[in-house]
PDB file of C-alpha atoms in Angstrom:
ATOM      1  CA  ASP S   1      47.353  38.818 -45.563  1.00  0.00           C
ATOM      2  CA  GLN S   2      45.654  39.998 -42.400  1.00  0.00           C
ATOM      3  CA  GLN S   3      43.163  37.307 -41.370  1.00  0.00           C
ATOM      4  CA  VAL S   4      41.684  39.353 -38.534  1.00  0.00           C
ATOM      5  CA  LYS S   5      41.004  43.032 -39.086  1.00  0.00           C
ATOM      6  CA  GLN S   6      39.930  45.893 -36.908  1.00  0.00           C
ATOM      7  CA  ASN S   7      39.301  48.725 -39.296  1.00  0.00           C
ATOM      8  CA  SER S   8      38.874  51.462 -36.699  1.00  0.00           C
ATOM      9  CA  PRO S   9      42.203  52.323 -35.080  1.00  0.00           C
ATOM     10  CA  SER S  10      40.500  54.543 -32.532  1.00  0.00           C
ATOM     11  CA  LEU S  11      37.119  55.263 -30.976  1.00  0.00           C
ATOM     12  CA  SER S  12      36.033  58.036 -28.646  1.00  0.00           C
ATOM     13  CA  VAL S  13      32.867  57.634 -26.550  1.00  0.00           C
ATOM     14  CA  GLN S  14      31.259  59.645 -23.805  1.00  0.00           C
ATOM     15  CA  GLU S  15      30.984  58.083 -20.370  1.00  0.00           C
ATOM     16  CA  GLY S  16      27.688  56.253 -19.912  1.00  0.00           C
ATOM     17  CA  ARG S  17      27.176  55.688 -23.619  1.00  0.00           C
ATOM     18  CA  ILE S  18      27.644  52.468 -25.557  1.00  0.00           C
ATOM     19  CA  SER S  19      31.007  51.584 -27.104  1.00  0.00           C
ATOM     20  CA  ILE S  20      30.919  49.322 -30.139  1.00  0.00           C
ATOM     21  CA  LEU S  21      34.158  47.809 -31.367  1.00  0.00           C
ATOM     22  CA  ASN S  22      34.158  45.867 -34.610  1.00  0.00           C
ATOM     23  CA  CYS S  23      36.237  43.049 -36.004  1.00  0.00           C
ATOM     24  CA  ASP S  24      36.205  41.170 -39.324  1.00  0.00           C
ATOM     25  CA  TYR S  25      37.871  37.902 -40.215  1.00  0.00           C
ATOM     26  CA  THR S  26      38.491  35.984 -43.398  1.00  0.00           C
ATOM     27  CA  ASN S  27      39.150  32.379 -42.351  1.00  0.00           C
ATOM     28  CA  SER S  28      35.950  30.360 -41.981  1.00  0.00           C
ATOM     29  CA  MET S  29      37.901  27.688 -40.056  1.00  0.00           C
ATOM     30  CA  PHE S  30      38.198  29.890 -36.987  1.00  0.00           C
ATOM     31  CA  ASP S  31      36.072  28.316 -34.271  1.00  0.00           C
ATOM     32  CA  TYR S  32      36.533  30.619 -31.301  1.00  0.00           C
ATOM     33  CA  PHE S  33      36.784  34.374 -30.948  1.00  0.00           C
ATOM     34  CA  LEU S  34      38.108  36.415 -28.060  1.00  0.00           C
ATOM     35  CA  TRP S  35      38.426  40.027 -26.990  1.00  0.00           C
ATOM     36  CA  TYR S  36      41.373  41.323 -24.992  1.00  0.00           C
ATOM     37  CA  LYS S  37      41.991  44.676 -23.357  1.00  0.00           C
ATOM     38  CA  LYS S  38      45.499  46.061 -23.115  1.00  0.00           C
ATOM     39  CA  TYR S  39      46.780  48.915 -21.003  1.00  0.00           C
ATOM     40  CA  PRO S  40      50.195  50.458 -21.720  1.00  0.00           C
ATOM     41  CA  ALA S  41      53.102  48.490 -20.235  1.00  0.00           C
ATOM     42  CA  GLU S  42      50.858  45.518 -19.418  1.00  0.00           C
ATOM     43  CA  GLY S  43      50.040  42.264 -21.128  1.00  0.00           C
ATOM     44  CA  PRO S  44      46.632  41.751 -22.751  1.00  0.00           C
ATOM     45  CA  THR S  45      43.822  40.903 -20.336  1.00  0.00           C
ATOM     46  CA  PHE S  46      41.136  38.472 -21.429  1.00  0.00           C
ATOM     47  CA  LEU S  47      37.668  40.039 -21.521  1.00  0.00           C
ATOM     48  CA  ILE S  48      35.122  37.791 -23.166  1.00  0.00           C
ATOM     49  CA  SER S  49      34.912  35.080 -25.783  1.00  0.00           C
ATOM     50  CA  ILE S  50      32.415  33.378 -28.036  1.00  0.00           C
ATOM     51  CA  SER S  51      32.267  30.024 -29.716  1.00  0.00           C
ATOM     52  CA  SER S  52      31.457  29.865 -33.407  1.00  0.00           C
ATOM     53  CA  ILE S  53      28.310  27.889 -32.602  1.00  0.00           C
ATOM     54  CA  LYS S  54      26.828  30.868 -30.778  1.00  0.00           C
ATOM     55  CA  ASP S  55      25.844  34.326 -31.922  1.00  0.00           C
ATOM     56  CA  LYS S  56      25.915  36.171 -28.610  1.00  0.00           C
ATOM     57  CA  ASN S  57      27.687  36.017 -25.268  1.00  0.00           C
ATOM     58  CA  GLU S  58      27.171  38.418 -22.408  1.00  0.00           C
ATOM     59  CA  ASP S  59      29.204  39.123 -19.282  1.00  0.00           C
ATOM     60  CA  GLY S  60      28.148  42.116 -17.242  1.00  0.00           C
ATOM     61  CA  ARG S  61      28.687  45.288 -19.239  1.00  0.00           C
ATOM     62  CA  PHE S  62      30.348  43.372 -22.079  1.00  0.00           C
ATOM     63  CA  THR S  63      28.497  41.603 -24.902  1.00  0.00           C
ATOM     64  CA  VAL S  64      30.052  39.993 -27.938  1.00  0.00           C
ATOM     65  CA  PHE S  65      28.024  39.367 -31.082  1.00  0.00           C
ATOM     66  CA  LEU S  66      29.081  37.003 -33.847  1.00  0.00           C
ATOM     67  CA  ASN S  67      27.713  37.059 -37.400  1.00  0.00           C
ATOM     68  CA  LYS S  68      29.257  34.047 -39.081  1.00  0.00           C
ATOM     69  CA  SER S  69      27.739  34.669 -42.487  1.00  0.00           C
ATOM     70  CA  ALA S  70      29.319  38.121 -42.546  1.00  0.00           C
ATOM     71  CA  LYS S  71      32.498  36.937 -40.768  1.00  0.00           C
ATOM     72  CA  HIS S  72      32.046  39.803 -38.360  1.00  0.00           C
ATOM     73  CA  LEU S  73      32.062  40.181 -34.611  1.00  0.00           C
ATOM     74  CA  SER S  74      31.544  43.120 -32.358  1.00  0.00           C
ATOM     75  CA  LEU S  75      32.081  43.992 -28.711  1.00  0.00           C
ATOM     76  CA  HIS S  76      29.533  46.181 -26.989  1.00  0.00           C
ATOM     77  CA  ILE S  77      30.389  47.915 -23.737  1.00  0.00           C
ATOM     78  CA  VAL S  78      27.486  49.556 -21.951  1.00  0.00           C
ATOM     79  CA  PRO S  79      27.617  51.759 -20.056  1.00  0.00           C
ATOM     80  CA  SER S  80      31.136  52.867 -20.954  1.00  0.00           C
ATOM     81  CA  GLN S  81      33.372  54.004 -18.101  1.00  0.00           C
ATOM     82  CA  PRO S  82      36.620  56.000 -18.101  1.00  0.00           C
ATOM     83  CA  GLY S  83      38.449  52.897 -16.832  1.00  0.00           C
ATOM     84  CA  ASP S  84      37.513  51.171 -20.080  1.00  0.00           C
ATOM     85  CA  SER S  85      39.957  53.406 -21.945  1.00  0.00           C
ATOM     86  CA  ALA S  86      42.520  51.013 -23.408  1.00  0.00           C
ATOM     87  CA  VAL S  87      43.457  49.239 -26.613  1.00  0.00           C
ATOM     88  CA  TYR S  88      41.076  46.404 -27.488  1.00  0.00           C
ATOM     89  CA  PHE S  89      42.209  43.454 -29.568  1.00  0.00           C
ATOM     90  CA  CYS S  90      39.980  40.849 -31.118  1.00  0.00           C
ATOM     91  CA  ALA S  91      41.520  37.449 -31.711  1.00  0.00           C
ATOM     92  CA  ALA S  92      40.485  34.289 -33.485  1.00  0.00           C
ATOM     93  CA  SER S  93      41.494  30.766 -32.593  1.00  0.00           C
ATOM     94  CA  ASP S  94      41.989  27.848 -34.931  1.00  0.00           C
ATOM     95  CA  GLN S  95      41.967  24.130 -34.173  1.00  0.00           C
ATOM     96  CA  LEU S  96      45.611  24.277 -33.098  1.00  0.00           C
ATOM     97  CA  ARG S  97      44.676  26.830 -30.416  1.00  0.00           C
ATOM     98  CA  LYS S  98      46.805  29.508 -32.005  1.00  0.00           C
ATOM     99  CA  LEU S  99      45.488  33.038 -31.617  1.00  0.00           C
ATOM    100  CA  ILE S 100      45.449  35.386 -34.574  1.00  0.00           C
ATOM    101  CA  PHE S 101      45.111  38.974 -33.406  1.00  0.00           C
ATOM    102  CA  GLY S 102      43.612  42.022 -35.037  1.00  0.00           C
ATOM    103  CA  THR S 103      45.462  45.314 -35.140  1.00  0.00           C
ATOM    104  CA  GLY S 104      43.627  46.793 -32.195  1.00  0.00           C
ATOM    105  CA  THR S 105      41.253  49.691 -31.529  1.00  0.00           C
ATOM    106  CA  ARG S 106      42.153  52.380 -29.036  1.00  0.00           C
ATOM    107  CA  LEU S 107      39.059  53.264 -27.013  1.00  0.00           C
ATOM    108  CA  GLN S 108      38.897  56.529 -25.143  1.00  0.00           C
ATOM    109  CA  VAL S 109      35.986  57.148 -22.789  1.00  0.00           C
ATOM    110  CA  PHE S 110      35.672  60.781 -21.819  1.00  0.00           C
ATOM    111  CA  PRO S 111      33.540  62.316 -19.028  1.00  0.00           C
TER     112      PRO S 111
ATOM    113  CA  SER Q   1      43.300  32.424 -14.398  1.00  0.00           C
ATOM    114  CA  ALA Q   2      47.037  31.760 -14.104  1.00  0.00           C
ATOM    115  CA  VAL Q   3      49.504  34.274 -12.699  1.00  0.00           C
ATOM    116  CA  ILE Q   4      52.344  34.765 -15.138  1.00  0.00           C
ATOM    117  CA  SER Q   5      55.584  36.642 -14.593  1.00  0.00           C
ATOM    118  CA  GLN Q   6      58.299  37.566 -17.048  1.00  0.00           C
ATOM    119  CA  LYS Q   7      61.907  38.576 -16.567  1.00  0.00           C
ATOM    120  CA  PRO Q   8      63.310  41.017 -17.431  1.00  0.00           C
ATOM    121  CA  SER Q   9      60.462  43.495 -17.687  1.00  0.00           C
ATOM    122  CA  ARG Q  10      62.557  45.646 -20.008  1.00  0.00           C
ATOM    123  CA  ASP Q  11      66.059  45.814 -21.400  1.00  0.00           C
ATOM    124  CA  ILE Q  12      68.231  47.854 -23.709  1.00  0.00           C
ATOM    125  CA  CYS Q  13      70.707  45.767 -25.692  1.00  0.00           C
ATOM    126  CA  GLN Q  14      73.430  46.290 -28.231  1.00  0.00           C
ATOM    127  CA  ARG Q  15      73.071  44.840 -31.680  1.00  0.00           C
ATOM    128  CA  GLY Q  16      74.715  41.480 -32.178  1.00  0.00           C
ATOM    129  CA  THR Q  17      74.080  40.346 -28.613  1.00  0.00           C
ATOM    130  CA  SER Q  18      71.464  37.888 -27.321  1.00  0.00           C
ATOM    131  CA  LEU Q  19      68.837  38.184 -24.608  1.00  0.00           C
ATOM    132  CA  THR Q  20      66.999  35.383 -22.829  1.00  0.00           C
ATOM    133  CA  ILE Q  21      63.506  36.116 -21.548  1.00  0.00           C
ATOM    134  CA  GLN Q  22      62.027  33.979 -18.797  1.00  0.00           C
ATOM    135  CA  CYS Q  23      58.366  33.150 -18.311  1.00  0.00           C
ATOM    136  CA  GLN Q  24      57.115  31.620 -15.052  1.00  0.00           C
ATOM    137  CA  VAL Q  25      53.538  30.532 -14.350  1.00  0.00           C
ATOM    138  CA  ASP Q  26      52.076  29.693 -10.946  1.00  0.00           C
ATOM    139  CA  SER Q  27      50.436  26.455 -12.046  1.00  0.00           C
ATOM    140  CA  GLN Q  28      51.191  23.610 -14.408  1.00  0.00           C
ATOM    141  CA  VAL Q  29      50.063  24.257 -17.951  1.00  0.00           C
ATOM    142  CA  THR Q  30      50.221  22.193 -21.087  1.00  0.00           C
ATOM    143  CA  MET Q  31      50.804  24.829 -23.708  1.00  0.00           C
ATOM    144  CA  MET Q  32      52.882  27.977 -23.541  1.00  0.00           C
ATOM    145  CA  PHE Q  33      53.118  30.498 -26.347  1.00  0.00           C
ATOM    146  CA  TRP Q  34      55.519  33.285 -27.255  1.00  0.00           C
ATOM    147  CA  TYR Q  35      54.288  36.409 -29.068  1.00  0.00           C
ATOM    148  CA  ARG Q  36      55.904  39.552 -30.365  1.00  0.00           C
ATOM    149  CA  GLN Q  37      54.316  42.983 -30.618  1.00  0.00           C
ATOM    150  CA  GLN Q  38      56.362  45.349 -32.748  1.00  0.00           C
ATOM    151  CA  PRO Q  39      55.787  49.089 -32.320  1.00  0.00           C
ATOM    152  CA  GLY Q  40      52.320  50.038 -33.533  1.00  0.00           C
ATOM    153  CA  GLN Q  41      51.572  46.490 -34.621  1.00  0.00           C
ATOM    154  CA  SER Q  42      49.402  43.649 -33.458  1.00  0.00           C
ATOM    155  CA  LEU Q  43      50.532  40.593 -31.541  1.00  0.00           C
ATOM    156  CA  THR Q  44      52.180  37.934 -33.693  1.00  0.00           C
ATOM    157  CA  LEU Q  45      52.723  34.360 -32.568  1.00  0.00           C
ATOM    158  CA  ILE Q  46      56.381  33.325 -32.665  1.00  0.00           C
ATOM    159  CA  ALA Q  47      56.109  29.731 -31.475  1.00  0.00           C
ATOM    160  CA  THR Q  48      54.246  27.231 -29.330  1.00  0.00           C
ATOM    161  CA  ALA Q  49      56.262  25.538 -26.582  1.00  0.00           C
ATOM    162  CA  ASN Q  50      55.152  22.209 -25.173  1.00  0.00           C
ATOM    163  CA  GLN Q  51      57.050  20.417 -22.441  1.00  0.00           C
ATOM    164  CA  GLY Q  52      59.043  17.452 -23.663  1.00  0.00           C
ATOM    165  CA  SER Q  53      59.017  18.355 -27.335  1.00  0.00           C
ATOM    166  CA  GLU Q  54      60.568  20.831 -29.723  1.00  0.00           C
ATOM    167  CA  ALA Q  55      58.871  24.170 -30.049  1.00  0.00           C
ATOM    168  CA  THR Q  56      56.687  24.703 -33.104  1.00  0.00           C
ATOM    169  CA  TYR Q  57      57.584  27.885 -34.965  1.00  0.00           C
ATOM    170  CA  GLU Q  58      55.299  30.022 -37.091  1.00  0.00           C
ATOM    171  CA  SER Q  59      56.117  31.096 -40.609  1.00  0.00           C
ATOM    172  CA  GLY Q  60      58.838  33.729 -40.576  1.00  0.00           C
ATOM    173  CA  PHE Q  61      60.373  32.629 -37.265  1.00  0.00           C
ATOM    174  CA  VAL Q  62      63.239  30.159 -36.967  1.00  0.00           C
ATOM    175  CA  ILE Q  63      64.839  28.276 -34.102  1.00  0.00           C
ATOM    176  CA  ASP Q  64      68.301  29.719 -34.723  1.00  0.00           C
ATOM    177  CA  LYS Q  65      67.001  33.231 -34.171  1.00  0.00           C
ATOM    178  CA  PHE Q  66      64.479  32.469 -31.395  1.00  0.00           C
ATOM    179  CA  PRO Q  67      65.549  29.328 -29.509  1.00  0.00           C
ATOM    180  CA  ILE Q  68      62.999  28.269 -26.902  1.00  0.00           C
ATOM    181  CA  SER Q  69      63.280  25.998 -23.897  1.00  0.00           C
ATOM    182  CA  ARG Q  70      60.452  24.352 -21.964  1.00  0.00           C
ATOM    183  CA  PRO Q  71      62.077  22.312 -19.193  1.00  0.00           C
ATOM    184  CA  ASN Q  72      58.901  21.796 -17.154  1.00  0.00           C
ATOM    185  CA  LEU Q  73      55.195  22.601 -17.004  1.00  0.00           C
ATOM    186  CA  THR Q  74      55.618  25.996 -15.294  1.00  0.00           C
ATOM    187  CA  PHE Q  75      58.581  27.601 -17.040  1.00  0.00           C
ATOM    188  CA  SER Q  76      59.825  28.571 -20.479  1.00  0.00           C
ATOM    189  CA  THR Q  77      62.513  30.789 -21.979  1.00  0.00           C
ATOM    190  CA  LEU Q  78      62.780  32.612 -25.279  1.00  0.00           C
ATOM    191  CA  THR Q  79      66.149  33.804 -26.526  1.00  0.00           C
ATOM    192  CA  VAL Q  80      66.413  36.576 -29.082  1.00  0.00           C
ATOM    193  CA  SER Q  81      69.738  35.902 -30.786  1.00  0.00           C
ATOM    194  CA  ASN Q  82      72.118  38.155 -32.690  1.00  0.00           C
ATOM    195  CA  MET Q  83      69.810  41.091 -32.168  1.00  0.00           C
ATOM    196  CA  SER Q  84      69.258  43.962 -34.571  1.00  0.00           C
ATOM    197  CA  PRO Q  85      67.180  47.133 -34.120  1.00  0.00           C
ATOM    198  CA  GLU Q  86      64.319  45.393 -35.961  1.00  0.00           C
ATOM    199  CA  ASP Q  87      64.004  43.056 -32.955  1.00  0.00           C
ATOM    200  CA  SER Q  88      62.910  45.969 -30.774  1.00  0.00           C
ATOM    201  CA  SER Q  89      59.495  44.810 -29.613  1.00  0.00           C
ATOM    202  CA  ILE Q  90      57.430  43.706 -26.693  1.00  0.00           C
ATOM    203  CA  TYR Q  91      57.794  39.968 -26.175  1.00  0.00           C
ATOM    204  CA  LEU Q  92      54.929  38.235 -24.392  1.00  0.00           C
ATOM    205  CA  CYS Q  93      54.394  34.735 -23.158  1.00  0.00           C
ATOM    206  CA  SER Q  94      50.973  33.227 -22.671  1.00  0.00           C
ATOM    207  CA  VAL Q  95      49.513  29.991 -21.365  1.00  0.00           C
ATOM    208  CA  ASP Q  96      46.425  28.075 -22.348  1.00  0.00           C
ATOM    209  CA  GLY Q  97      43.363  28.389 -20.153  1.00  0.00           C
ATOM    210  CA  ILE Q  98      39.767  27.223 -20.258  1.00  0.00           C
ATOM    211  CA  GLN Q  99      38.558  26.382 -23.763  1.00  0.00           C
ATOM    212  CA  GLU Q 100      40.451  28.543 -26.223  1.00  0.00           C
ATOM    213  CA  THR Q 101      41.432  31.279 -23.789  1.00  0.00           C
ATOM    214  CA  GLN Q 102      45.053  32.296 -23.313  1.00  0.00           C
ATOM    215  CA  TYR Q 103      46.391  34.285 -20.383  1.00  0.00           C
ATOM    216  CA  PHE Q 104      49.276  36.632 -20.942  1.00  0.00           C
ATOM    217  CA  GLY Q 105      52.263  37.727 -18.950  1.00  0.00           C
ATOM    218  CA  PRO Q 106      53.127  41.415 -18.527  1.00  0.00           C
ATOM    219  CA  GLY Q 107      55.590  41.391 -21.409  1.00  0.00           C
ATOM    220  CA  THR Q 108      59.282  42.218 -21.872  1.00  0.00           C
ATOM    221  CA  ARG Q 109      60.071  45.513 -23.583  1.00  0.00           C
ATOM    222  CA  LEU Q 110      63.221  45.185 -25.634  1.00  0.00           C
ATOM    223  CA  LEU Q 111      65.089  48.029 -27.278  1.00  0.00           C
ATOM    224  CA  VAL Q 112      68.030  47.168 -29.506  1.00  0.00           C
ATOM    225  CA  LEU Q 113      70.495  49.935 -30.304  1.00  0.00           C
TER     226      LEU Q 113
END
């Protein structure tokens, strides 16, 4: 059973607009959530994270929102840039520091 | 963040053979992890490797198939044994960072014929 889900396999956004990537999880024991960006032929690059005791974390153009009651988190990128085009993975961490990854969303930012 | 390298970056292997993947990090780290990303799939944790102890394997992964070494705090190896085409994947190592963050190496692309 997939504990972390990204239901949108792809997303296309115009440059300058907001990109919103969504992620749902099922295990209420997850205490930390992370977003990674992955380019082809490279390893995932850490973007931003959020602790389960918070509902928002912001870093430049990237903001992550956490809704614990809905077991839902989202990554907002604003403004979107062509260099943001990549596959984005959300991940959840348990007390053993293991990361459970979602299936990924391919973001394409077009001019 | 740590700088992580993996060798080889890619390989094509015949079924029934074994391949050892190396992971080197530029600083001492407590925990190292090995993941697999099969084509079109997400990343799946294979095992956690701590120095001085046996690796801890996740459900569905066994030591005979994926033996791991962790001789010191900057290096680890993963061996994919008796390979079959189903082992064709990207294999990634990662290390623990601040709080729950993990930093990943560039990955090893393996194709088994």
